[in-house]
Coordinates of C-alpha atoms and ligand atoms in Angstrom, one line a residue:
M1 CA 2.0 13.4 -14.1
E2 CA 5.1 15.9 -13.8
N3 CA 7.8 13.2 -13.5
I4 CA 6.5 10.0 -15.1
L5 CA 5.9 9.4 -18.8
L6 CA 3.4 6.7 -20.0
N7 CA 3.4 5.3 -23.0
K8 CA 0.9 2.6 -23.9
K9 CA 1.8 0.3 -26.8
D10 CA -0.1 -3.1 -27.8
G11 CA 0.5 -5.3 -25.2
Y12 CA 2.9 -3.6 -23.3
A13 CA 3.7 -0.2 -21.5
I14 CA 6.6 1.7 -21.8
V15 CA 7.4 3.9 -18.3
T16 CA 10.1 6.6 -18.0
I17 CA 11.1 8.2 -14.9
N18 CA 11.4 11.9 -16.2
R19 CA 13.6 13.8 -14.2
P20 CA 16.2 14.8 -16.2
K21 CA 18.2 17.6 -14.4
A22 CA 18.2 15.7 -11.1
L23 CA 19.4 12.1 -13.0
N24 CA 16.1 11.0 -12.4
A25 CA 16.3 11.0 -8.5
L26 CA 13.3 9.7 -6.7
N27 CA 11.7 12.3 -4.9
S28 CA 8.2 11.9 -3.0
A29 CA 6.2 13.1 -5.7
T30 CA 7.7 10.6 -8.0
L31 CA 7.2 7.6 -5.9
L32 CA 3.8 8.8 -5.8
E33 CA 3.3 8.9 -9.4
I34 CA 5.1 5.7 -9.7
Q35 CA 2.8 3.8 -7.3
E36 CA -0.8 5.5 -9.4
V37 CA 1.0 4.7 -13.0
V38 CA 1.7 1.0 -11.7
K39 CA -1.9 0.8 -10.0
D40 CA -3.5 1.9 -13.1
I41 CA -1.4 -0.9 -15.3
E42 CA -2.4 -3.4 -13.0
K43 CA -6.0 -2.7 -14.0
D44 CA -5.5 -2.6 -17.6
E45 CA -6.5 -5.7 -19.3
N46 CA -4.6 -5.2 -22.2
I47 CA -1.1 -4.8 -20.6
K48 CA 1.0 -8.1 -20.3
A49 CA 4.5 -6.4 -19.9
V50 CA 5.7 -3.2 -18.7
I51 CA 9.3 -1.4 -19.6
L52 CA 10.5 1.0 -17.1
T53 CA 13.4 3.5 -17.8
G54 CA 15.3 6.6 -17.5
S55 CA 15.2 9.9 -19.1
G56 CA 18.3 11.1 -20.8
E57 CA 21.5 9.1 -21.3
K58 CA 23.3 9.5 -18.4
A59 CA 20.8 8.1 -15.6
F60 CA 18.4 5.4 -15.4
V61 CA 17.9 6.6 -11.8
A62 CA 20.8 8.1 -9.8
G63 CA 19.1 7.4 -6.2
A64 CA 16.5 8.7 -3.5
D65 CA 16.4 12.0 -4.0
I66 CA 19.3 13.4 -1.6
S67 CA 18.3 16.9 -1.8
E68 CA 14.7 15.6 -0.3
M69 CA 16.0 13.4 2.7
A70 CA 18.9 15.7 3.7
D71 CA 16.6 17.4 6.6
L72 CA 14.6 14.5 7.3
N73 CA 14.2 13.4 11.5
T74 CA 14.0 9.8 12.3
V75 CA 10.1 9.6 11.6
E76 CA 10.0 11.1 8.5
A77 CA 12.9 9.1 7.1
Y78 CA 11.0 5.9 8.5
E79 CA 7.7 7.0 6.4
F80 CA 10.0 8.1 3.3
G81 CA 11.9 4.9 3.4
K82 CA 7.8 2.7 3.7
R83 CA 6.8 5.0 0.6
G84 CA 9.8 3.8 -1.5
Q85 CA 9.3 0.5 -0.2
E86 CA 5.8 0.4 -0.8
T87 CA 6.2 1.7 -4.3
F88 CA 8.8 -1.2 -5.3
S89 CA 6.8 -4.1 -3.5
L90 CA 3.8 -3.1 -5.9
I91 CA 6.0 -3.5 -9.0
E92 CA 7.7 -6.8 -7.6
N93 CA 3.9 -8.6 -6.6
S94 CA 2.7 -7.0 -10.2
K95 CA 0.6 -10.0 -12.6
K96 CA 2.6 -7.9 -15.2
F97 CA 6.0 -8.9 -16.3
Y98 CA 8.2 -5.9 -15.5
I99 CA 11.5 -4.9 -17.6
A100 CA 14.1 -2.8 -16.2
A101 CA 16.0 -1.1 -19.0
V102 CA 18.9 0.4 -17.1
N103 CA 20.5 3.4 -19.5
G104 CA 22.7 4.5 -17.4
F105 CA 23.9 4.9 -13.8
A106 CA 21.6 3.1 -11.3
L107 CA 22.6 4.1 -8.0
G108 CA 20.9 3.7 -4.6
G109 CA 17.3 3.8 -5.0
G110 CA 17.9 3.6 -8.6
C111 CA 19.3 -0.1 -8.3
E112 CA 16.9 -0.9 -6.1
I113 CA 13.7 0.0 -8.4
S114 CA 15.4 -2.2 -10.8
L115 CA 15.8 -5.6 -8.1
S116 CA 12.1 -5.0 -7.9
C117 CA 11.3 -5.8 -11.6
D118 CA 11.5 -9.6 -12.8
M119 CA 14.3 -8.6 -15.4
R120 CA 17.0 -6.4 -16.2
L121 CA 19.0 -5.3 -19.3
A122 CA 21.3 -2.7 -19.1
S123 CA 23.1 -0.2 -22.1
N124 CA 26.9 -1.0 -22.0
N125 CA 27.3 3.0 -20.1
A126 CA 25.4 1.6 -17.2
K127 CA 26.7 1.5 -13.9
F128 CA 24.8 -0.3 -10.6
G129 CA 25.6 0.7 -7.1
I130 CA 24.3 1.3 -3.6
P131 CA 26.3 4.0 -2.3
E132 CA 24.4 4.9 0.8
V133 CA 27.1 4.3 3.0
T134 CA 29.1 7.2 1.9
L135 CA 26.3 9.5 2.5
G136 CA 25.9 7.7 6.1
V137 CA 22.8 5.7 5.6
I138 CA 21.9 2.1 4.5
P139 CA 20.0 1.5 1.1
G140 CA 16.5 1.7 2.5
F141 CA 14.1 0.7 -0.3
G142 CA 14.9 -2.9 -0.3
G143 CA 18.1 -3.4 -1.5
T144 CA 19.5 -4.8 1.6
Q145 CA 16.7 -7.5 1.1
R146 CA 16.3 -8.2 -2.7
L147 CA 20.2 -7.7 -4.1
P148 CA 21.6 -10.1 -2.2
K149 CA 19.0 -12.6 -3.6
I150 CA 20.0 -12.0 -6.8
V151 CA 23.9 -11.1 -6.6
G152 CA 24.4 -13.4 -3.5
L153 CA 25.6 -12.4 -0.2
G154 CA 29.5 -11.6 -0.7
R155 CA 28.8 -9.4 -3.8
A156 CA 26.1 -7.7 -2.3
K157 CA 27.8 -7.0 0.8
E158 CA 30.8 -5.8 -1.0
M159 CA 28.8 -3.4 -3.1
L160 CA 27.4 -2.3 0.0
A161 CA 30.3 -2.0 2.4
T162 CA 32.3 -0.1 -0.3
G163 CA 29.5 2.0 -2.3
N164 CA 31.4 1.0 -5.3
M165 CA 29.8 1.0 -8.6
I166 CA 29.6 -1.8 -11.1
E167 CA 30.0 -1.4 -14.8
A168 CA 27.2 -3.2 -16.9
E169 CA 29.7 -6.2 -17.8
K170 CA 30.6 -7.0 -14.3
A171 CA 27.0 -6.9 -13.3
E172 CA 26.1 -9.3 -16.6
R173 CA 28.7 -11.9 -15.0
W174 CA 27.3 -11.6 -11.4
G175 CA 23.7 -12.0 -12.7
L176 CA 22.3 -8.5 -12.0
V177 CA 21.3 -7.7 -15.6
N178 CA 20.3 -10.7 -18.0
D179 CA 21.9 -9.1 -21.2
V180 CA 23.9 -5.6 -22.1
Y181 CA 23.3 -3.7 -25.4
T182 CA 24.5 -0.6 -26.7
Q183 CA 22.5 2.5 -25.5
E184 CA 21.3 2.6 -28.9
D185 CA 19.6 -0.6 -29.2
L186 CA 18.5 -1.2 -25.3
L187 CA 14.7 0.0 -25.8
D188 CA 14.6 -1.7 -29.0
E189 CA 15.6 -5.1 -27.7
A190 CA 13.5 -4.6 -24.6
E191 CA 10.6 -3.6 -26.5
K192 CA 11.2 -7.4 -28.0
I193 CA 11.1 -9.1 -25.1
A194 CA 7.6 -7.5 -24.1
K195 CA 6.0 -8.3 -27.5
K196 CA 7.0 -11.7 -27.1
V197 CA 6.0 -11.7 -23.1
A198 CA 2.5 -9.8 -24.6
K199 CA 1.4 -12.9 -27.2
N200 CA 1.4 -15.6 -24.1
S201 CA -1.2 -16.2 -21.3
S202 CA -1.7 -13.3 -19.0
Y203 CA -3.0 -16.0 -16.8
A204 CA 0.4 -18.2 -17.0
I205 CA 2.3 -15.2 -16.7
S206 CA 1.1 -13.8 -13.5
G207 CA 0.5 -17.5 -12.1
G208 CA 4.2 -18.2 -12.9
L209 CA 5.5 -15.2 -11.3
E210 CA 3.5 -15.2 -8.2
A211 CA 5.0 -18.6 -7.7
M212 CA 8.8 -17.5 -8.4
N213 CA 8.6 -14.7 -6.4
Q214 CA 7.9 -17.2 -3.4
A215 CA 10.8 -19.4 -4.6
T216 CA 13.3 -17.6 -2.1
Q217 CA 10.6 -16.9 0.7
I218 CA 8.9 -20.1 1.8
K219 CA 9.8 -24.0 2.4
L220 CA 10.2 -25.8 -0.8
E221 CA 7.5 -28.2 -0.3
D222 CA 4.9 -25.2 0.3
G223 CA 6.3 -23.4 -2.7
L224 CA 5.6 -27.1 -4.5
E225 CA 1.9 -26.7 -3.1
L226 CA 1.6 -23.3 -4.4
E227 CA 2.6 -24.7 -8.2
A228 CA 0.6 -27.5 -8.1
L229 CA -2.4 -25.1 -7.2
V230 CA -1.4 -22.3 -9.5
F231 CA -1.3 -25.1 -12.3
A232 CA -4.3 -26.7 -11.3
K233 CA -6.0 -22.9 -11.6
A234 CA -5.0 -22.4 -15.2
F235 CA -7.2 -25.3 -16.3
S236 CA -10.3 -23.2 -15.2
Y237 CA -8.7 -20.5 -17.8
P238 CA -9.8 -20.4 -21.3
D239 CA -6.1 -19.8 -22.3
Q240 CA -5.3 -23.6 -21.3
E241 CA -7.7 -24.8 -23.9
E242 CA -6.7 -22.3 -26.2
G243 CA -3.0 -22.9 -25.7
M244 CA -3.3 -26.6 -26.3
K245 CA -5.4 -26.8 -28.8
A246 CA -3.6 -24.7 -30.7
F247 CA -0.6 -26.7 -30.7
L248 CA -2.6 -30.0 -31.3
E249 CA -4.0 -27.9 -34.7
K250 CA -0.3 -26.6 -35.3
R251 CA -1.3 -23.0 -34.8
Q252 CA -0.1 -20.0 -32.8
A253 CA -2.5 -19.5 -29.9
K254 CA -4.8 -16.9 -29.5
F255 CA -4.9 -15.2 -26.4
K256 CA -7.0 -12.7 -25.2
Ligands
DAK301 N1 19.6 13.2 -5.5 C1 19.3 14.5 -5.9 N2 19.8 14.9 -6.9 C2 20.9 14.3 -7.6 C3 21.0 12.8 -7.3 C4 20.3 12.5 -6.0 N3 20.8 11.4 -5.7 N4 22.0 12.6 -8.1 C5 22.6 13.5 -9.3 N5 21.6 14.5 -8.7 C6 21.6 15.9 -9.3 C7 22.9 16.5 -8.9 O1 22.9 17.2 -7.9 C8 23.2 17.4 -10.1 O2 22.1 18.8 -9.9 P1 22.4 20.2 -10.4 O3 23.6 20.2 -9.1 O4 22.9 20.0 -11.5 O5 21.5 21.1 -10.2 C9 22.6 16.7 -11.2 O6 21.8 15.6 -10.4 C10 23.6 16.3 -12.2 O7 24.6 15.6 -11.4 P2 25.9 15.6 -11.3 O8 26.2 17.2 -11.8 O9 26.4 15.1 -9.7 O10 26.7 14.5 -12.4 P3 28.0 14.0 -12.6 O11 27.8 13.4 -13.7 O12 28.6 14.8 -12.4 O13 28.0 12.7 -11.3 C11 26.8 11.0 -10.4 C12 26.8 11.7 -11.9 C13 25.6 10.1 -10.5 C14 28.0 10.3 -10.5 C15 26.4 11.7 -9.3 O14 25.2 12.2 -9.7 C16 26.1 11.2 -8.1 O15 27.1 10.7 -7.4 N6 24.6 11.3 -7.3 C17 24.3 10.7 -6.2 C18 24.2 9.2 -6.4 C19 24.0 8.3 -4.9 O16 24.5 8.7 -3.8 N7 22.7 8.0 -5.1 C20 22.4 7.3 -4.1 C21 21.3 8.3 -3.1 S1 21.3 8.0 -1.5 C22 15.8 5.4 2.9 C23 15.1 5.1 2.1 C24 16.0 5.4 0.7 C25 17.4 5.4 0.7 C26 18.3 5.2 1.9 C27 17.3 5.1 2.9 N8 15.3 5.2 4.3 C28 14.1 6.6 4.3 C29 15.5 4.7 5.3 C30 18.1 5.2 -0.6 C31 18.9 5.9 -0.9 C32 19.5 6.5 -1.8 O17 19.2 6.2 -3.1

């Protein structure tokens, strides 16, 4: 792959978007490569968590590739938007736990790909924004739908209409990122979380994520029914037996 680095470790993987000369901007080729990597990881039973980050010290992802978008017609723009949406939905609906390690600018499509991850960590030089209005377009990779769910409608609309960037500290206050670290520590801290996740039950992680993903989309009673089903199904997996037995035997559970 030309634009993505994949580093599989014990129980987790690090995916690095690697186009530093264009501040890791997402062109079609990169979107397709991300799809390929996400699908490959999905099939890998040894991986439970994935860290997504950007190459270099300046940018996580500076957006969709403006040079590629500039000459699109309406039909092509629809297809380009759909490709991005599909890619990010694969991440959001994955059975694996995705951590965005945002190491610099996360603008437009860069902000949007981080929103499709299960959690976000940021370096203290990170800046988030959806500046598409300054280009005469709107966020087209899920930002209008995911951002309001994470930061609330008022803050999302402010970011949309002003195109302003917000710094890591404010992003943390707004609940857009879980924690902020120095750039030097960011990846280590993300790896600590990934290693912790990798010790837990695969079924429980993916089942819990599936139920939580529905929380903002379906009625409470339907969500509770889904939760009951996912909970019950856990009792047909060996992880439940091992997890509970290990607790009673006062030892650490060993999940496959
Ligand atoms: N696309 C392409 N190249 C980019 C880029 C981008 N988004 N961002 C940066 N680059 C390139 C620059 O052109 C420059 O290339 P060279 O001139 O060296 O060849 C190189 O990266 C370094 O950038 P700068 O020289 O500009 O670096 P600075 O430190 O001066 O500024 C910056 C850093 C991040 C503030 C600045 O580069 C910037 O403002 N970048 C653009 C940020 C932006 O507007 N992002 C949003 C992109 S729009 C849709 C689908 C998707 C979307 C919308 C609709 N549909 C089809 C429905 C999503 C849209 C977006 O994401």
